[in-house]
Amino acid sequence: MSSHPRRSADVLIVGGGPAGLSAAVLLGLRGVDALLVERHPEASRLPRAHLLNQRTMEIFTEMGVADAVHRLSPPEDRWHKVAWHTTLAGNAVPFGQVVGELPAWGGGPDAERYAAASPARYANVPQLRLDPLLRTRAEEVCGAERIRFHHELTHLSKDDSGEYAVATVQDRDGGDSYEVHARYVIAADGGRLCADLLGIEMDGPTGLLDMVTVHATMDLSKWISDDEVLLRYFLAPQGRGSFSGVLCAMGPDRWGGDSTEWAAHVGYRTDDPDRYDQAAVLDRIRHVLGLPGLEIEVHAVSHWEFEGVVARRQRQGRVFLAGNAAHRHPPTGGLGLNTAVQDVQNLVWKLDAVLSGRAADALLDTYETERRPVGEFNVRHCLSNAGGHGRIAAALGLRVEQSETEGWDAVTEWFADTPAGAAKRAAVAEAVESNADDYSQLGVELGYHYETGALVPDGSPAPQPRNPLRDYVPTTRPGHHLPHAWLLRAEPRGAEPGEAETFASVHQLVASRGLTLLVDAGHAARWSAAALAADTTGSLVQVRAVGPGAEWTDPDGAWAAVRELGDDGALLVRPDRHVAWRAPDWTEARPEELRRAVSAVLAL
């Protein structure tokens, strides 16, 4: 057996990717004893996911890594755009042409509405740089000995009492195996083993394509200007009615055409033997780019399955599936890593509440109730996004059954100074714009919410934005994410006016443990009394006031404008900053309603 002295944990985390490492940090910050095992010897060497949306960056702020993540992200003027090309180069039309582009991920005309929606900024950091950062933070918070890479889970069961999950782990350095007894297990292993061990099946299409990613050094500065495009799709006959390849700038120190590292993606049928022939893959990348003599210095080659699946269960006993173990979908939409991190944020506060005695075990059932519908929606949305490239290809005249010559003839018509050419350009422009559902999807990224779970519905209807994918409507309706508004810290006594001005989002008032009651300072006394009566342990509800006389004020009325309450109302907010209950005003019945709400949310 291994010599590791501790073989027990409140929470065992299986998997050392973004979901598992984020879970370790969030648990460690709450003082929960967590142990992480990861079968690989080190954090990812592969580019993998790279887009980090605002909800994820809010969580990274909570984890204490947001500033470090932004230091790794490109300058803001070097990555907020996506483009569609025929090829990068060629000696005649239609080669070497850009057929469309869009602002993306909060850039260009989207910048103002994204900034108004959240205190956090979007970031772009591939996993090969993000994962080591998260690992370092997890080791700081949990202790290096509790973050065990090159340790592989081989078996999972439960003890005779049912009080613990029992995991068999192999130390792949020493070869010994040991048991870990854990109160709960987070399976964040990408779906490699835990779901199979538990017999949890996945629903949805699989094996659509084998996507091959090549992380390489390439000099493309002759063909790409130093612009703000991060992601380039290539539309050519070999794409068989969709994109033929994808190129993503990887920096790391210079961006645009000056990037030295790139990730190139090409898709193969799952029965195509060329997908494992590196020379053939590199030749295909050169063909897609239109650069037959391009030198490519390969750093890594990886394969990933183009699929859209959701686990039938996200909780089985003491084990919870998170991230890719629970749902896997195409990268179109950039939701995979983000959904994974948001999964564990939802789960961690509930595990902490149960382990600390603040809540009953039944609270943990709401993890599946809340998160599985989000996973299902994101899978459908990302599969739909993948079809957006097909709409552009179809508008260009590209079809599955045509020859390469016929395909290029169809694309050439896009450039013709004829009525047919003008009609095709209009159709392509419309198809390109429709892809804003993928690249300007603020409603998807910030607007997801829970209809049932650890919350008390108030019967109000959900907002109905004009475009629910693109448009985000802030609301305090129970189940929704707490709206963002900037507050001003009151000046300390004796300070000169403006001397100590500090702004923070209302999000900062939400406690990481227990529930937070947000109230107006003028009505804080009676709400505090109500919270005290509702809090049987003295640690369930913390009251935070905004307004004159409180630590935080609302000088511009931004908070009053979005809270959807009277001055005498209150919001009960969970640690993941989702609204659990709201009272639009004060009545004599509110203290009892608050007491019942706290009990309902925490399953007491």
mmCIF file of C-alpha atoms in Angstrom, residues 232-455:
data_model
loop_
_atom_site.group_PDB
_atom_site.id
_atom_site.type_symbol
_atom_site.label_atom_id
_atom_site.label_comp_id
_atom_site.label_asym_id
_atom_site.label_seq_id
_atom_site.Cartn_x
_atom_site.Cartn_y
_atom_site.Cartn_z
ATOM 1 C CA ARG A 232 -10.670 31.743 -38.282
ATOM 2 C CA TYR A 233 -12.938 29.230 -39.999
ATOM 3 C CA PHE A 234 -12.177 28.027 -43.525
ATOM 4 C CA LEU A 235 -14.985 27.360 -45.989
ATOM 5 C CA ALA A 236 -13.924 25.260 -48.932
ATOM 6 C CA PRO A 237 -15.272 22.325 -50.959
ATOM 7 C CA GLN A 238 -13.343 19.796 -48.868
ATOM 8 C CA GLY A 239 -15.500 20.879 -45.925
ATOM 9 C CA ARG A 240 -18.425 18.991 -47.519
ATOM 10 C CA GLY A 241 -20.994 21.655 -46.772
ATOM 11 C CA SER A 242 -19.413 23.053 -43.590
ATOM 12 C CA PHE A 243 -16.036 24.368 -42.449
ATOM 13 C CA SER A 244 -12.927 22.549 -43.666
ATOM 14 C CA GLY A 245 -10.729 23.641 -40.782
ATOM 15 C CA VAL A 246 -10.263 26.107 -37.942
ATOM 16 C CA LEU A 247 -7.281 28.207 -36.922
ATOM 17 C CA CYS A 248 -6.941 29.794 -33.483
ATOM 18 C CA ALA A 249 -4.182 32.206 -32.472
ATOM 19 C CA MET A 250 -2.327 31.099 -29.335
ATOM 20 C CA GLY A 251 0.088 33.972 -28.733
ATOM 21 C CA PRO A 252 1.620 33.662 -26.253
ATOM 22 C CA ASP A 253 3.396 37.042 -26.280
ATOM 23 C CA ARG A 254 2.236 38.499 -29.584
ATOM 24 C CA TRP A 255 -1.165 38.205 -31.212
ATOM 25 C CA GLY A 256 -2.881 38.684 -34.551
ATOM 26 C CA GLY A 257 -0.618 37.793 -37.441
ATOM 27 C CA ASP A 258 2.385 37.997 -35.148
ATOM 28 C CA SER A 259 1.272 35.039 -33.031
ATOM 29 C CA THR A 260 3.959 32.397 -32.979
ATOM 30 C CA GLU A 261 1.782 29.532 -31.723
ATOM 31 C CA TRP A 262 -1.442 28.308 -33.285
ATOM 32 C CA ALA A 263 -4.031 25.606 -32.786
ATOM 33 C CA ALA A 264 -5.258 24.111 -36.064
ATOM 34 C CA HIS A 265 -8.337 21.875 -36.060
ATOM 35 C CA VAL A 266 -9.440 19.542 -38.861
ATOM 36 C CA GLY A 267 -12.241 16.988 -38.762
ATOM 37 C CA TYR A 268 -12.159 13.398 -40.004
ATOM 38 C CA ARG A 269 -14.737 10.679 -40.342
ATOM 39 C CA THR A 270 -14.278 8.226 -37.512
ATOM 40 C CA ASP A 271 -13.356 5.457 -39.996
ATOM 41 C CA ASP A 272 -10.688 7.501 -41.826
ATOM 42 C CA PRO A 273 -7.218 6.012 -41.181
ATOM 43 C CA ASP A 274 -5.484 9.272 -42.159
ATOM 44 C CA ARG A 275 -6.553 10.848 -38.861
ATOM 45 C CA TYR A 276 -3.707 9.035 -37.102
ATOM 46 C CA ASP A 277 -1.125 9.814 -39.814
ATOM 47 C CA GLN A 278 0.599 13.007 -38.636
ATOM 48 C CA ALA A 279 2.163 13.750 -42.030
ATOM 49 C CA ALA A 280 -1.253 13.432 -43.691
ATOM 50 C CA VAL A 281 -2.865 15.662 -41.054
ATOM 51 C CA LEU A 282 -0.215 18.359 -41.557
ATOM 52 C CA ASP A 283 -0.652 18.205 -45.335
ATOM 53 C CA ARG A 284 -4.386 18.622 -44.869
ATOM 54 C CA ILE A 285 -3.827 21.697 -42.682
ATOM 55 C CA ARG A 286 -1.561 23.162 -45.371
ATOM 56 C CA HIS A 287 -4.240 22.466 -47.983
ATOM 57 C CA VAL A 288 -6.948 24.124 -45.866
ATOM 58 C CA LEU A 289 -4.762 27.213 -45.397
ATOM 59 C CA GLY A 290 -3.698 27.267 -49.037
ATOM 60 C CA LEU A 291 -0.032 27.148 -48.012
ATOM 61 C CA PRO A 292 1.476 23.919 -49.417
ATOM 62 C CA GLY A 293 5.040 24.742 -48.364
ATOM 63 C CA LEU A 294 4.271 25.990 -44.842
ATOM 64 C CA GLU A 295 6.708 24.897 -42.142
ATOM 65 C CA ILE A 296 4.882 23.482 -39.116
ATOM 66 C CA GLU A 297 6.724 22.770 -35.867
ATOM 67 C CA VAL A 298 4.424 20.415 -33.981
ATOM 68 C CA HIS A 299 4.182 20.649 -30.189
ATOM 69 C CA ALA A 300 1.266 18.268 -29.642
ATOM 70 C CA VAL A 301 -1.482 16.443 -31.529
ATOM 71 C CA SER A 302 -4.754 15.478 -29.870
ATOM 72 C CA HIS A 303 -8.057 13.891 -30.871
ATOM 73 C CA TRP A 304 -11.481 14.709 -29.511
ATOM 74 C CA GLU A 305 -14.898 13.403 -30.417
ATOM 75 C CA PHE A 306 -17.473 15.745 -31.925
ATOM 76 C CA GLU A 307 -20.590 14.775 -29.956
ATOM 77 C CA GLY A 308 -23.484 16.118 -27.913
ATOM 78 C CA VAL A 309 -24.330 13.954 -24.892
ATOM 79 C CA VAL A 310 -25.826 14.394 -21.416
ATOM 80 C CA ALA A 311 -25.646 11.978 -18.480
ATOM 81 C CA ARG A 312 -28.992 10.594 -17.349
ATOM 82 C CA ARG A 313 -28.016 11.319 -13.765
ATOM 83 C CA GLN A 314 -25.665 13.851 -12.197
ATOM 84 C CA ARG A 315 -26.010 12.425 -8.711
ATOM 85 C CA GLN A 316 -25.800 8.799 -7.720
ATOM 86 C CA GLY A 317 -25.601 8.334 -3.994
ATOM 87 C CA ARG A 318 -22.489 10.101 -2.746
ATOM 88 C CA VAL A 319 -21.064 10.710 -6.219
ATOM 89 C CA PHE A 320 -21.721 13.776 -8.389
ATOM 90 C CA LEU A 321 -20.814 14.105 -12.078
ATOM 91 C CA ALA A 322 -19.487 17.510 -13.152
ATOM 92 C CA GLY A 323 -18.163 19.030 -16.360
ATOM 93 C CA ASN A 324 -17.485 16.685 -19.260
ATOM 94 C CA ALA A 325 -18.383 13.701 -17.099
ATOM 95 C CA ALA A 326 -21.953 15.053 -17.082
ATOM 96 C CA HIS A 327 -22.272 16.684 -20.511
ATOM 97 C CA ARG A 328 -20.098 16.911 -23.615
ATOM 98 C CA HIS A 329 -20.772 19.094 -26.606
ATOM 99 C CA PRO A 330 -19.002 20.759 -29.535
ATOM 100 C CA PRO A 331 -16.786 23.765 -28.736
ATOM 101 C CA THR A 332 -19.010 26.023 -30.849
ATOM 102 C CA GLY A 333 -20.234 28.527 -28.286
ATOM 103 C CA GLY A 334 -17.236 28.050 -26.011
ATOM 104 C CA LEU A 335 -19.421 26.646 -23.228
ATOM 105 C CA GLY A 336 -17.658 23.431 -22.243
ATOM 106 C CA LEU A 337 -15.094 24.653 -19.722
ATOM 107 C CA ASN A 338 -17.421 27.395 -18.556
ATOM 108 C CA THR A 339 -20.299 25.026 -17.872
ATOM 109 C CA ALA A 340 -17.905 22.738 -15.991
ATOM 110 C CA VAL A 341 -16.652 25.486 -13.663
ATOM 111 C CA GLN A 342 -20.211 26.690 -13.109
ATOM 112 C CA ASP A 343 -21.269 23.118 -12.269
ATOM 113 C CA VAL A 344 -18.795 22.879 -9.424
ATOM 114 C CA GLN A 345 -19.608 26.338 -8.095
ATOM 115 C CA ASN A 346 -23.230 25.208 -7.783
ATOM 116 C CA LEU A 347 -22.206 21.948 -6.104
ATOM 117 C CA VAL A 348 -19.493 23.214 -3.749
ATOM 118 C CA TRP A 349 -21.600 25.621 -1.692
ATOM 119 C CA LYS A 350 -24.156 22.868 -1.190
ATOM 120 C CA LEU A 351 -21.539 20.315 -0.133
ATOM 121 C CA ASP A 352 -20.112 22.869 2.297
ATOM 122 C CA ALA A 353 -23.565 23.622 3.719
ATOM 123 C CA VAL A 354 -24.278 19.925 4.306
ATOM 124 C CA LEU A 355 -20.842 19.038 5.669
ATOM 125 C CA SER A 356 -20.936 21.994 8.090
ATOM 126 C CA GLY A 357 -24.407 21.097 9.353
ATOM 127 C CA ARG A 358 -26.091 24.160 7.874
ATOM 128 C CA ALA A 359 -28.237 22.075 5.507
ATOM 129 C CA ALA A 360 -29.675 18.591 5.089
ATOM 130 C CA ASP A 361 -28.368 16.081 2.564
ATOM 131 C CA ALA A 362 -31.505 16.609 0.466
ATOM 132 C CA LEU A 363 -30.048 19.969 -0.593
ATOM 133 C CA LEU A 364 -27.560 18.017 -2.703
ATOM 134 C CA ASP A 365 -30.384 16.618 -4.833
ATOM 135 C CA THR A 366 -30.904 20.147 -6.182
ATOM 136 C CA TYR A 367 -27.508 19.987 -7.906
ATOM 137 C CA GLU A 368 -28.942 17.646 -10.525
ATOM 138 C CA THR A 369 -32.307 19.432 -10.528
ATOM 139 C CA GLU A 370 -30.630 22.748 -11.359
ATOM 140 C CA ARG A 371 -27.614 21.835 -13.430
ATOM 141 C CA ARG A 372 -28.854 19.028 -15.671
ATOM 142 C CA PRO A 373 -31.295 21.312 -17.585
ATOM 143 C CA VAL A 374 -28.448 23.792 -18.114
ATOM 144 C CA GLY A 375 -26.264 21.002 -19.507
ATOM 145 C CA GLU A 376 -29.067 19.801 -21.783
ATOM 146 C CA PHE A 377 -29.677 23.307 -23.121
ATOM 147 C CA ASN A 378 -25.984 23.951 -23.718
ATOM 148 C CA VAL A 379 -25.602 20.697 -25.638
ATOM 149 C CA ARG A 380 -28.531 21.588 -27.911
ATOM 150 C CA HIS A 381 -27.282 25.139 -28.340
ATOM 151 C CA CYS A 382 -23.722 24.113 -29.221
ATOM 152 C CA LEU A 383 -24.934 21.530 -31.736
ATOM 153 C CA SER A 384 -27.076 24.259 -33.297
ATOM 154 C CA ASN A 385 -24.111 26.642 -33.330
ATOM 155 C CA ALA A 386 -22.081 24.071 -35.248
ATOM 156 C CA GLY A 387 -24.723 24.278 -37.970
ATOM 157 C CA GLY A 388 -24.125 28.015 -38.308
ATOM 158 C CA HIS A 389 -21.006 27.420 -40.371
ATOM 159 C CA GLY A 390 -23.056 25.180 -42.650
ATOM 160 C CA ARG A 391 -25.447 28.071 -43.285
ATOM 161 C CA ILE A 392 -22.578 30.203 -44.565
ATOM 162 C CA ALA A 393 -21.226 27.343 -46.669
ATOM 163 C CA ALA A 394 -24.690 26.759 -48.142
ATOM 164 C CA ALA A 395 -25.043 30.453 -48.973
ATOM 165 C CA LEU A 396 -21.717 30.226 -50.807
ATOM 166 C CA GLY A 397 -23.097 27.287 -52.794
ATOM 167 C CA LEU A 398 -21.023 24.555 -51.146
ATOM 168 C CA ARG A 399 -22.711 21.146 -51.007
ATOM 169 C CA VAL A 400 -21.800 17.699 -49.760
ATOM 170 C CA GLU A 401 -21.971 15.918 -53.111
ATOM 171 C CA GLN A 402 -20.092 18.352 -55.375
ATOM 172 C CA SER A 403 -16.539 17.971 -56.636
ATOM 173 C CA GLU A 404 -13.798 20.311 -55.467
ATOM 174 C CA THR A 405 -13.797 22.082 -58.843
ATOM 175 C CA GLU A 406 -17.561 22.569 -58.706
ATOM 176 C CA GLY A 407 -17.242 23.905 -55.177
ATOM 177 C CA TRP A 408 -14.638 26.493 -56.052
ATOM 178 C CA ASP A 409 -16.718 27.563 -59.077
ATOM 179 C CA ALA A 410 -19.660 28.142 -56.722
ATOM 180 C CA VAL A 411 -17.515 30.218 -54.345
ATOM 181 C CA THR A 412 -16.096 32.230 -57.249
ATOM 182 C CA GLU A 413 -19.595 33.463 -58.044
ATOM 183 C CA TRP A 414 -19.572 35.276 -54.669
ATOM 184 C CA PHE A 415 -17.064 37.744 -56.176
ATOM 185 C CA ALA A 416 -18.888 38.267 -59.495
ATOM 186 C CA ASP A 417 -20.165 41.738 -60.401
ATOM 187 C CA THR A 418 -23.519 40.296 -61.455
ATOM 188 C CA PRO A 419 -27.035 40.119 -59.984
ATOM 189 C CA ALA A 420 -26.334 36.492 -59.021
ATOM 190 C CA GLY A 421 -23.108 37.559 -57.301
ATOM 191 C CA ALA A 422 -24.885 40.345 -55.411
ATOM 192 C CA ALA A 423 -27.619 37.940 -54.303
ATOM 193 C CA LYS A 424 -25.020 35.455 -53.072
ATOM 194 C CA ARG A 425 -23.138 38.156 -51.158
ATOM 195 C CA ALA A 426 -26.365 39.228 -49.454
ATOM 196 C CA ALA A 427 -27.180 35.631 -48.532
ATOM 197 C CA VAL A 428 -23.688 35.064 -47.138
ATOM 198 C CA ALA A 429 -23.832 38.288 -45.121
ATOM 199 C CA GLU A 430 -27.166 37.201 -43.601
ATOM 200 C CA ALA A 431 -25.750 33.748 -42.770
ATOM 201 C CA VAL A 432 -22.667 35.294 -41.175
ATOM 202 C CA GLU A 433 -24.793 37.616 -39.035
ATOM 203 C CA SER A 434 -26.904 34.687 -37.828
ATOM 204 C CA ASN A 435 -23.774 33.308 -36.146
ATOM 205 C CA ALA A 436 -23.992 36.108 -33.586
ATOM 206 C CA ASP A 437 -26.138 33.577 -31.701
ATOM 207 C CA ASP A 438 -22.796 31.877 -31.044
ATOM 208 C CA TYR A 439 -20.390 34.780 -30.658
ATOM 209 C CA SER A 440 -22.617 37.397 -28.984
ATOM 210 C CA GLN A 441 -24.608 35.007 -26.775
ATOM 211 C CA LEU A 442 -24.776 37.111 -23.626
ATOM 212 C CA GLY A 443 -28.250 35.773 -22.856
ATOM 213 C CA VAL A 444 -26.878 32.215 -22.805
ATOM 214 C CA GLU A 445 -23.784 33.037 -20.776
ATOM 215 C CA LEU A 446 -25.354 35.278 -18.124
ATOM 216 C CA GLY A 447 -29.053 34.559 -18.408
ATOM 217 C CA TYR A 448 -29.191 30.891 -17.484
ATOM 218 C CA HIS A 449 -31.287 30.298 -14.387
ATOM 219 C CA TYR A 450 -33.086 27.667 -12.347
ATOM 220 C CA GLU A 451 -36.853 27.193 -12.266
ATOM 221 C CA THR A 452 -36.807 24.673 -9.417
ATOM 222 C CA GLY A 453 -34.240 23.625 -6.846
ATOM 223 C CA ALA A 454 -32.801 25.427 -3.836
ATOM 224 C CA LEU A 455 -35.090 28.416 -4.251
#
